[in-house]
Tab-separated table of C-alpha atoms and ligand atoms in Angstrom:
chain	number	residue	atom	x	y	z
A	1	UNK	CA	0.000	0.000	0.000
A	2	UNK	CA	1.037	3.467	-0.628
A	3	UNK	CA	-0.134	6.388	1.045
A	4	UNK	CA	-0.343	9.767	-0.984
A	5	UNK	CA	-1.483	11.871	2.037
A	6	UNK	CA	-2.483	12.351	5.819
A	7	UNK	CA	-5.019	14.812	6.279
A	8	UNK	CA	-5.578	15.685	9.905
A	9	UNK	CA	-9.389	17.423	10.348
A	10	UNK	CA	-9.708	18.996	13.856
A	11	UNK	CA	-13.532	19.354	14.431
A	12	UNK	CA	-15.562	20.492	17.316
A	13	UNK	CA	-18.977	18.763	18.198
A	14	UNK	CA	-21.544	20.573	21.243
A	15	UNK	CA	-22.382	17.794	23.644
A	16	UNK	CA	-26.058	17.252	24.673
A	17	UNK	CA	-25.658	17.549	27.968
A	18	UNK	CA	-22.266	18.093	30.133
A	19	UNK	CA	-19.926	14.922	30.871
A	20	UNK	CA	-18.390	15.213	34.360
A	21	UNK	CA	-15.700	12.887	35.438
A	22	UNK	CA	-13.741	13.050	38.514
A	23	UNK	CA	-11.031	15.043	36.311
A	24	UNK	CA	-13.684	17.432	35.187
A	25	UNK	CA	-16.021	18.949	33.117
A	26	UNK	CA	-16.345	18.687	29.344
A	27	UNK	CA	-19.072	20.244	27.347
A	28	UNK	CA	-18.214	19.864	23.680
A	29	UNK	CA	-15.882	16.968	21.804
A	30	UNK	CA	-13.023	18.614	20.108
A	31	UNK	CA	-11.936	15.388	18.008
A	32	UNK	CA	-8.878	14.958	15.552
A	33	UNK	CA	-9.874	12.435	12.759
A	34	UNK	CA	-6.995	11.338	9.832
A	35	UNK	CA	-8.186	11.057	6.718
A	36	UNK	CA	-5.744	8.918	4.674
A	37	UNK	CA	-5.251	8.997	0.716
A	38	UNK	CA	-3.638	5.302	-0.812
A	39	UNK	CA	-3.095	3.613	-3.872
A	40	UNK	CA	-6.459	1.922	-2.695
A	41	UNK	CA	-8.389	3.511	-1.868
A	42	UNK	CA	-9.446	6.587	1.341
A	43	UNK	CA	-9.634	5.547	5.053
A	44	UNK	CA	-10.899	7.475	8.032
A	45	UNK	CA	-9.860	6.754	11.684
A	46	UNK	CA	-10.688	8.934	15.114
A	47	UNK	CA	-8.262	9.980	17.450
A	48	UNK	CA	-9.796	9.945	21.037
A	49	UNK	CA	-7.214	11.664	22.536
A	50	UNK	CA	-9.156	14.902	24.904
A	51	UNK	CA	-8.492	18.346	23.838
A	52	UNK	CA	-6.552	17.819	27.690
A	53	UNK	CA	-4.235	15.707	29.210
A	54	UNK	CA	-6.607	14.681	31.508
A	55	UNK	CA	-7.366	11.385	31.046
A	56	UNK	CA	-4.368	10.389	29.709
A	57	UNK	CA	-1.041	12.161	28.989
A	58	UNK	CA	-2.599	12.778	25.722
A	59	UNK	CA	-4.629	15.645	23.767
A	60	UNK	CA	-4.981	16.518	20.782
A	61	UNK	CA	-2.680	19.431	20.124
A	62	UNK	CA	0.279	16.732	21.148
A	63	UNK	CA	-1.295	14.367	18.651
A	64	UNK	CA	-1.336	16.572	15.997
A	65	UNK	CA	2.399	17.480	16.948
A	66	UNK	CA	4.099	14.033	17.039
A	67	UNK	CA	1.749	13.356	13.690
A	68	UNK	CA	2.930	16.059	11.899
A	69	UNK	CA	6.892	15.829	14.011
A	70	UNK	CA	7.083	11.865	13.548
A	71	UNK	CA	4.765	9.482	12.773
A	72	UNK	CA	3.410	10.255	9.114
A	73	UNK	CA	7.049	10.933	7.015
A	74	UNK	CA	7.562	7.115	8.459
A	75	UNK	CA	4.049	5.819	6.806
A	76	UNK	CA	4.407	8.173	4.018
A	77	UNK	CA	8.449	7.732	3.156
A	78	UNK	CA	7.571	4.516	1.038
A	79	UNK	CA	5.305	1.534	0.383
A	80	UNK	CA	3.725	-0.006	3.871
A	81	UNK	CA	2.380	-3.798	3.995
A	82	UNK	CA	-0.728	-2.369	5.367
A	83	UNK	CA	-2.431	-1.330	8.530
A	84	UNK	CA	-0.306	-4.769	9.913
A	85	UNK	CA	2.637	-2.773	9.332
A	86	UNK	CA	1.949	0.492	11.295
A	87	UNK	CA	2.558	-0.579	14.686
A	88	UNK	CA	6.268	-1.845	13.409
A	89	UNK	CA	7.215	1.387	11.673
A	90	UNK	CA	5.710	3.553	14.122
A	91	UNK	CA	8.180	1.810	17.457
A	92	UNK	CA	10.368	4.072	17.294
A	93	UNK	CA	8.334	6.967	18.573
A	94	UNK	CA	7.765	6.281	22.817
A	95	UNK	CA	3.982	5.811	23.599
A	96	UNK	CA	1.784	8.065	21.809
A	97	UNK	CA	-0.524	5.058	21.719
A	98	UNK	CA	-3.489	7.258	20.540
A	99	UNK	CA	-1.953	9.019	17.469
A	100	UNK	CA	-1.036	5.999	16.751
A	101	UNK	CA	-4.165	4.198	16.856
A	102	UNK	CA	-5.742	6.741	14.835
A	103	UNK	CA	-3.478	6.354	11.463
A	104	UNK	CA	-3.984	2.533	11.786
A	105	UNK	CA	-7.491	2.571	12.047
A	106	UNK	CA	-7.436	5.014	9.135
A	107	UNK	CA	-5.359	2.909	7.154
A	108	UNK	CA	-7.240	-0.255	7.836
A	109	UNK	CA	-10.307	1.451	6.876
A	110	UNK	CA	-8.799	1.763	3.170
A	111	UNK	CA	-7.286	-1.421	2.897
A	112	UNK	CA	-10.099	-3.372	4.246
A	113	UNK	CA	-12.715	-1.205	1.893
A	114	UNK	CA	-10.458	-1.695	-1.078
A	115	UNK	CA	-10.721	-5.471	0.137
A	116	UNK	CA	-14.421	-5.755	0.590
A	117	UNK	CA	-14.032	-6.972	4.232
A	118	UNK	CA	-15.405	-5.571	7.147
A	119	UNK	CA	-13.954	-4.506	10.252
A	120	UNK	CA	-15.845	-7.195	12.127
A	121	UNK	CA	-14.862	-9.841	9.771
A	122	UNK	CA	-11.686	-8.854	10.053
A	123	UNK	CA	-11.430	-9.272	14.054
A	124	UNK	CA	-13.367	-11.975	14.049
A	125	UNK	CA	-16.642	-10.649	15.024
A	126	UNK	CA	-18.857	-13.127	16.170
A	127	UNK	CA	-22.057	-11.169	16.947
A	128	UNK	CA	-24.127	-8.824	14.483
A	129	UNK	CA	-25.489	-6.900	17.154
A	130	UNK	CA	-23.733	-5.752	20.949
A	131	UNK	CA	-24.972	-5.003	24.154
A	132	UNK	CA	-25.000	-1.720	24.840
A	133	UNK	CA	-24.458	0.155	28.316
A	134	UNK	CA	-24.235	3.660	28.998
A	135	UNK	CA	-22.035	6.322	31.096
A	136	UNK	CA	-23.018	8.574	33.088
A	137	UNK	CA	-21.441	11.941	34.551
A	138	UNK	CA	-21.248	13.267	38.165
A	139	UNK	CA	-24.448	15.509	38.549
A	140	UNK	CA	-25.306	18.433	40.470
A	141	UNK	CA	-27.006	16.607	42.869
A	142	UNK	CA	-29.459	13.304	43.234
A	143	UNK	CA	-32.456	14.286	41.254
A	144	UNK	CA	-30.576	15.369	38.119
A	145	UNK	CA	-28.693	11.701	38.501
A	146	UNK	CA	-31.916	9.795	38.687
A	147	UNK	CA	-33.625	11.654	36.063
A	148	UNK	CA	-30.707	11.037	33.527
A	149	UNK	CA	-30.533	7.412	34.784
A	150	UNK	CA	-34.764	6.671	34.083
A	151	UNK	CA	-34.134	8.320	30.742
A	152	UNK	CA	-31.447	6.083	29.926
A	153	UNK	CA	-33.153	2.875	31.208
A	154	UNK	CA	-36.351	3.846	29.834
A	155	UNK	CA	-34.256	4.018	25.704
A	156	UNK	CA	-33.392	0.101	26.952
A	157	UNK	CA	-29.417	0.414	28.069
A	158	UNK	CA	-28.278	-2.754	29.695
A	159	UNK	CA	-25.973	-1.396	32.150
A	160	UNK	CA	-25.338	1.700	33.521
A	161	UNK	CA	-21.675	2.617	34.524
A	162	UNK	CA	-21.891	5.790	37.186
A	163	UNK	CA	-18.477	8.454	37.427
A	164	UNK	CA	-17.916	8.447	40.724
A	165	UNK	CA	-14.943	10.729	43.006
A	166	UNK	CA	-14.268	11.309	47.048
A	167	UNK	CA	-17.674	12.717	47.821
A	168	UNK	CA	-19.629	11.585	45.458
A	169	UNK	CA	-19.830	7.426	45.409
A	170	UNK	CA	-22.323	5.761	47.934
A	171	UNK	CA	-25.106	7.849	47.994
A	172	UNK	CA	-25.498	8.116	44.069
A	173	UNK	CA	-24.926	4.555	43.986
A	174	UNK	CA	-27.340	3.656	46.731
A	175	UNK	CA	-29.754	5.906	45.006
A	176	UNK	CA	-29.225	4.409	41.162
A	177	UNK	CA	-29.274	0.867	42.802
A	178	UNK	CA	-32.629	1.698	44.315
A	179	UNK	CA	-34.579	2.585	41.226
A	180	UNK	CA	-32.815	0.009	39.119
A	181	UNK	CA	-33.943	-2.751	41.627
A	182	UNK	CA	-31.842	-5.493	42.444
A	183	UNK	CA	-30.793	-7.220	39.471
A	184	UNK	CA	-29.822	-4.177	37.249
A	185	UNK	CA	-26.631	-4.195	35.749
A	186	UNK	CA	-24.617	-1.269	37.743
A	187	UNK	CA	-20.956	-0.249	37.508
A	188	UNK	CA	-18.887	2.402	38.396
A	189	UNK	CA	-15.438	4.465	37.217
A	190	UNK	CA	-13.709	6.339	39.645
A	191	UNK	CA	-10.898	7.713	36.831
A	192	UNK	CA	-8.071	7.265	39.328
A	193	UNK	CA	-9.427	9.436	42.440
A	194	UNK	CA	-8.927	7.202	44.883
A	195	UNK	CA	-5.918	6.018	47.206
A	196	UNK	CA	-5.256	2.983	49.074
A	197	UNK	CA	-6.023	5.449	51.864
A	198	UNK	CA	-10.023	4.541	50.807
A	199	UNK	CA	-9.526	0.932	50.780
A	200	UNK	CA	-12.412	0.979	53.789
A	201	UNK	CA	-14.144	3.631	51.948
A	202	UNK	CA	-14.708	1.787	48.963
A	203	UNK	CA	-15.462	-1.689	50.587
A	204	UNK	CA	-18.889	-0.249	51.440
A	205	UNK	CA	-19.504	-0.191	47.215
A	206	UNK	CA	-20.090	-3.712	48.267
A	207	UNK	CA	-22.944	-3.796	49.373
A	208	UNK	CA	-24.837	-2.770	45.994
A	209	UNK	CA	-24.079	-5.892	43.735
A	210	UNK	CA	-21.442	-3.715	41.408
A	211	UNK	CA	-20.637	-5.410	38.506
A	212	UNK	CA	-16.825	-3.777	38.696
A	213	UNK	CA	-15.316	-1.138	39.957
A	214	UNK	CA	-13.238	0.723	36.895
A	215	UNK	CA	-9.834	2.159	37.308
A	216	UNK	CA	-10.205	3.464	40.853
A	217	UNK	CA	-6.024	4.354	41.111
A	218	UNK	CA	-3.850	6.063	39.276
A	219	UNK	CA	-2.476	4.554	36.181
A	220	UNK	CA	0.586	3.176	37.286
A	221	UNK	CA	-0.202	1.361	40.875
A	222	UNK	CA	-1.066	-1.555	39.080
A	223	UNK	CA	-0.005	-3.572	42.687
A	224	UNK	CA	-2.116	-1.417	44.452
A	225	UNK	CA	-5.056	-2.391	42.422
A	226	UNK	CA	-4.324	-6.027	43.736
A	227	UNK	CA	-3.875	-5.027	47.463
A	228	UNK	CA	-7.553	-3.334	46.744
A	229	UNK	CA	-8.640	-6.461	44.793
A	230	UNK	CA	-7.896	-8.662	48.085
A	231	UNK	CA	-9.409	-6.677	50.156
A	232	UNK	CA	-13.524	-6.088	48.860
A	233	UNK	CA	-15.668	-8.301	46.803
A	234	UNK	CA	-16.683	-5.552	44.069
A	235	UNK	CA	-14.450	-7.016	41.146
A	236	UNK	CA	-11.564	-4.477	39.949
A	237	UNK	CA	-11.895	-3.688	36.173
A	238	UNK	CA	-8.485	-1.530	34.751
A	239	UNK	CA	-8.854	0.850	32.139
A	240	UNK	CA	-5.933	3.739	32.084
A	241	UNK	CA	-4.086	1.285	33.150
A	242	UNK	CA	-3.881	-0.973	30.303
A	243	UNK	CA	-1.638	-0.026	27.559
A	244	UNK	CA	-0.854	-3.027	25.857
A	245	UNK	CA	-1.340	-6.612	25.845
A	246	UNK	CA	1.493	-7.475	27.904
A	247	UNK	CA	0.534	-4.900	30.782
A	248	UNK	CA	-3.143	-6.921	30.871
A	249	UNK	CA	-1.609	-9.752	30.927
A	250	UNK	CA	0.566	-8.865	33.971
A	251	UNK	CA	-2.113	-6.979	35.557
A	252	UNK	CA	-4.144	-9.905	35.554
A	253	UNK	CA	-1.024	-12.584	36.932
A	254	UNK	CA	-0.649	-9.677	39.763
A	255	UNK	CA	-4.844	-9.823	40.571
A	256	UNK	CA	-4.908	-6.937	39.891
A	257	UNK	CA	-8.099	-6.665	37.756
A	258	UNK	CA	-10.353	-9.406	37.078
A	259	UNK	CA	-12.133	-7.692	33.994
A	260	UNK	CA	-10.636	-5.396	31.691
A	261	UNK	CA	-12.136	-2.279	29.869
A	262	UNK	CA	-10.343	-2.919	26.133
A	263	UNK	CA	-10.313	0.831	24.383
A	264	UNK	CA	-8.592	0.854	21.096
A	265	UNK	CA	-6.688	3.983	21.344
A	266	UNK	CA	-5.471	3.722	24.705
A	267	UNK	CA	-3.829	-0.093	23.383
A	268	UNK	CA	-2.570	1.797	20.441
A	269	UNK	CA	-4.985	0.757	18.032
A	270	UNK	CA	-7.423	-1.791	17.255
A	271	UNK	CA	-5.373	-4.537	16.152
A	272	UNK	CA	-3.652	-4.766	19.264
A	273	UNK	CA	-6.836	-4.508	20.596
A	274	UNK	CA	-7.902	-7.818	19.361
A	275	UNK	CA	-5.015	-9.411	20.633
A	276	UNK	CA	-5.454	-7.944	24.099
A	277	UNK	CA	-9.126	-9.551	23.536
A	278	UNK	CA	-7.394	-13.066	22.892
A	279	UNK	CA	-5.030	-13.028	25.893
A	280	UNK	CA	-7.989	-12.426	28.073
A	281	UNK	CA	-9.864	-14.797	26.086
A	282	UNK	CA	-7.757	-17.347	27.246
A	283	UNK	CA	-7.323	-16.301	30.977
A	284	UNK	CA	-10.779	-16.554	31.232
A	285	UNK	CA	-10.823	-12.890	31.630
A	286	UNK	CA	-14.204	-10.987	30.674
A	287	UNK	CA	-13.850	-7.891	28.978
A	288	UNK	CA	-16.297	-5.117	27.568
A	289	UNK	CA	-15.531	-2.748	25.003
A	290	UNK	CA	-14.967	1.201	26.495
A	291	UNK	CA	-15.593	4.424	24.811
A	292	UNK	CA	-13.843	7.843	24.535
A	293	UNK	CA	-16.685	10.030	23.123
A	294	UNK	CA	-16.472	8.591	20.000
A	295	UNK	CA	-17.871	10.265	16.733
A	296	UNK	CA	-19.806	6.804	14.611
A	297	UNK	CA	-16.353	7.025	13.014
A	298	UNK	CA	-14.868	5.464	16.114
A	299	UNK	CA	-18.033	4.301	17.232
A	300	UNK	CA	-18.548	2.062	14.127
A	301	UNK	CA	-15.242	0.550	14.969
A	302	UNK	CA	-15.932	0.016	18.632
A	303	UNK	CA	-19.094	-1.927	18.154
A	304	UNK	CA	-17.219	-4.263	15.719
A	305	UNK	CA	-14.680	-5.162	18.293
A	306	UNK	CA	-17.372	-5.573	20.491
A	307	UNK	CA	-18.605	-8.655	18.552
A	308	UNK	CA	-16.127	-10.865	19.590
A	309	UNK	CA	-16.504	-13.700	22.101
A	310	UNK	CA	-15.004	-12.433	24.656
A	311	UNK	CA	-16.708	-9.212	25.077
A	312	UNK	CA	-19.049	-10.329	27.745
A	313	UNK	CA	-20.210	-7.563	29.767
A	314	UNK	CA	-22.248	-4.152	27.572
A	315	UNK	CA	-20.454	-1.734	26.786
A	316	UNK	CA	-19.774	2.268	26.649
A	317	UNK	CA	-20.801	1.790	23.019
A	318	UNK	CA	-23.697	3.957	23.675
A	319	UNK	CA	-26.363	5.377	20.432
A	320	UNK	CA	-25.014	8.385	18.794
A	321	UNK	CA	-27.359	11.010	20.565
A	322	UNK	CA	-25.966	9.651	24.017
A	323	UNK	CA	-23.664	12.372	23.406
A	324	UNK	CA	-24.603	14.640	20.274
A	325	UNK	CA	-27.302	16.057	18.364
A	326	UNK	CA	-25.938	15.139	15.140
A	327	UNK	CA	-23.677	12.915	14.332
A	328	UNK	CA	-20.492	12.634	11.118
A	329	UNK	CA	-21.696	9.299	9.980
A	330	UNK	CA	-25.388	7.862	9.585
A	331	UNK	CA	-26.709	7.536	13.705
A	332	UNK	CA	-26.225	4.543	15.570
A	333	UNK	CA	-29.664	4.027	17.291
A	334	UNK	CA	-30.417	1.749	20.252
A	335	UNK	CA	-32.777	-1.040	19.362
A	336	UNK	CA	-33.553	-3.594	22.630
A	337	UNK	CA	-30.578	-1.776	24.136
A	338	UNK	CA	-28.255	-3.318	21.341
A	339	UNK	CA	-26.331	-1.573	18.204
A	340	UNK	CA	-26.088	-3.416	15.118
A	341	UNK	CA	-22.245	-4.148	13.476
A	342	UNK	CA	-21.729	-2.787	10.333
A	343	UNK	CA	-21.655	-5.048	7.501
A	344	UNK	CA	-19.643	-2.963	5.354
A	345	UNK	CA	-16.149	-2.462	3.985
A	346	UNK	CA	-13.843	-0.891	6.359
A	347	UNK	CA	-16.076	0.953	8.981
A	348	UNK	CA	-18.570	0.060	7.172
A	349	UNK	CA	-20.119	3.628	7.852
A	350	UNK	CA	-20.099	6.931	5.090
A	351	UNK	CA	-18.161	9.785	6.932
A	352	UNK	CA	-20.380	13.092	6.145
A	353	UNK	CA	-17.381	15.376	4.664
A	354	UNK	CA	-19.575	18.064	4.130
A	355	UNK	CA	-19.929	18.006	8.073
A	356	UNK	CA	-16.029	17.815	8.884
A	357	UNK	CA	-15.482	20.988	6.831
A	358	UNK	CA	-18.689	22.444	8.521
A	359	UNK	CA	-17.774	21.509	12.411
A	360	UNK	CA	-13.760	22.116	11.719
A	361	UNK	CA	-12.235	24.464	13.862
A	362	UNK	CA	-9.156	25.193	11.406
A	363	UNK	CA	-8.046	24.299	7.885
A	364	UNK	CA	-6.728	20.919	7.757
A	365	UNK	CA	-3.389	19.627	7.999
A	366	UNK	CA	-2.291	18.006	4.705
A	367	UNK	CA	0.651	15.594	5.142
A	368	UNK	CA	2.501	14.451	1.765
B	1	SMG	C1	-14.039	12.041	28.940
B	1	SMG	S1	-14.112	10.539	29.810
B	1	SMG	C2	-13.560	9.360	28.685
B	1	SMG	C3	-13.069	8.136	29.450
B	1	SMG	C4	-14.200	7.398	30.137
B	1	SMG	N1	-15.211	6.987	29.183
B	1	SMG	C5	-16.497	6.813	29.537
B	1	SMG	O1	-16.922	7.008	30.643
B	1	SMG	C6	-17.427	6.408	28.426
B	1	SMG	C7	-17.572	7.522	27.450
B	1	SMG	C8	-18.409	7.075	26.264
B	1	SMG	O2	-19.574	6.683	26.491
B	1	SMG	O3	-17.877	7.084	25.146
B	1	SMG	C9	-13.668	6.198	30.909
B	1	SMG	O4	-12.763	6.413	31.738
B	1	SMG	O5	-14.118	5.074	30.737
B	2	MG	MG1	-12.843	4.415	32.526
């Protein structure tokens, strides 16, 4: 494959409503997608870096950077085998797992529409439709929470993951318990704002049937995740956490999570995503399929890895309008709290271009 051009498209999208984490407040989606020109064909791919470093040490003015500093005179320098062939040429730059993961994806998309396969075919879907859950922010205060919450459980969603932070964890978790009833599927992500300092704290999340409890450390106390684990019944599910496949694989020899939420750009793309999926696979370790605010760019992508057999628990692979008004590719709409996998080439969805040059928020960058 050769690639003519990188064109990186820096758009803005309003949310519907504000998304508060325990690392703050975001109101709009300020998303860098690559749009790639080959031999065979155009690809798209979304980079879910934030517009901060907040999540990650990531954003999007970085990504742009080491794009435009590093990563695309190495895809663009000569012929590539293919999206196989990213991850190999891209080593040399440290981390940077989401720039990353947004040229591959792009490039995948064109080789895999110029090849008439689909991105589920080509991980080895084994569903045509997933479970989907949804996430929901820290609110002002109860009756905001439970009104979002009835909304989203009255649309069908089959799980509903909570943000928690110090101050804000058992009473809107005794309260969403209460009007899902007993044997609703409830989860919660604490986005590294606890310390081992809460271990007592957070063994009282016990007594509301939790399906996991996501990420509640910072990234790098992977051991202190397993001192946690031993210590309250509430499984431990990493996210920030889990870079690669090797990490999971240690964090899961250390106990240190007994489910893992599998994110495409934080692994550095989706390939490596499915082989993060197979090494769980075979530990016997569930995983679910998270979500960065994705446009149905990435969210097309995300529900195809969420067909495989492995992905056991719903996801964050929520309907378009979970998050905007309108969306760059056709919706994705619940139906029975499940999103179909698209069946065709690539993404298998039609990026609206007429919508990136609308929503962009500066001239693209043209790489060559
Ligand atoms: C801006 S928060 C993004 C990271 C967060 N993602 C979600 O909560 C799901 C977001 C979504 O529905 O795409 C997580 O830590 O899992
Ligand atoms: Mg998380």
């Amino acid at each position: 494959m050769r690639i003519h051009a990188i064109e990186l498209h820096r758009i803005g999208m309003p949310l519907v409503r504000p998304f508060e984490t325990s690392f703050g407040v975001q109101t709009s989606r300020e998303v860098l997608l690559v749009h790639v020109r080959t031999d065979v064909g155009d690809g798209w791919g979304e980079c879910v870096a934030g517009v901060d470093p907040f999540y990650s040490s990531e954003y999007v003015s970085a990504v742009e950077d080491v794009i435009r500093s590093y990563l695309a005179q190495a895809l663009l320098a000569g012929p590539i085998g293919g999206a196989a062939a990213v991850a190999p040429l891209l080593r040399f730059v440290v981390g940077h797992r989401m720039a990353k993961a947004a040229l591959e994806a792009a490039i995948l998309d064109a080789q895999l529409r110029a090849d008439g396969v689909s991105f589920g075919s080509h991980f080895g879907a084994t569903r045509d439709r997933v479970d989907c859950g949804v996430s929901v922010g820290i609110s002002p205060n109860i009756p905001t929470l439970l009104d979002e919450v009835q909304t989203y459980i009255d649309q069908g969603y089959k799980r509903i993951k909570l943000k928690i932070k110090p101050g804000w964890d058992l009473e809107p978790v005794a309260a969403v318990r209460d009007l899902l009833g007993a044997g609703g599927l409830l989860q919660v992500d604490a986005n590294t704002a606890y310390t081992l300092d809460d271990v007592a704290h957070l063994r009282e999340l016990d007594a509301f049937e939790l399906l996991l409890i996501e990420q509640p450390f910072v990234e790098e106390d992977i051991g202190a995740h397993a001192v946690l684990a031993r210590a309250i019944e509430t499984p431990v599910c990493l996210d920030e956490s889990i870079v690669t496949t090797s990490v999971a694989v240690d964090a899961i020899e250390q106990g240190a999570t007994s489910i893992v939420n599998i994110k495409a750009g934080r692994v550095g793309g989706y390939l490596e995503a499915v082989r993060m999926h197979g090494a769980c696979l075979t530990r016997g370790i569930p995983v679910w399929c998270g979500g960065m605010l994705e446009t149905g760019i990435g969210r097309a992508a995300n529900v195809a890895l969420a067909a495989l057999p492995g992905f056991t628990l719903p996801g964050d692979t929520s309907a378009s309008d979970r998050y905007f008004a309108e969306d760059l590719t056709e919706p994705f709409v619940l139906e029975e709290g499940t999103l179909p996998v698209p069946t065709g080439p690539g993404t298998g969805v039609t990026v609206r271009e007429a919508l990136v040059r609308d929503w962009a928020l500066r001239d693209p960058l043209v790489l060559r």
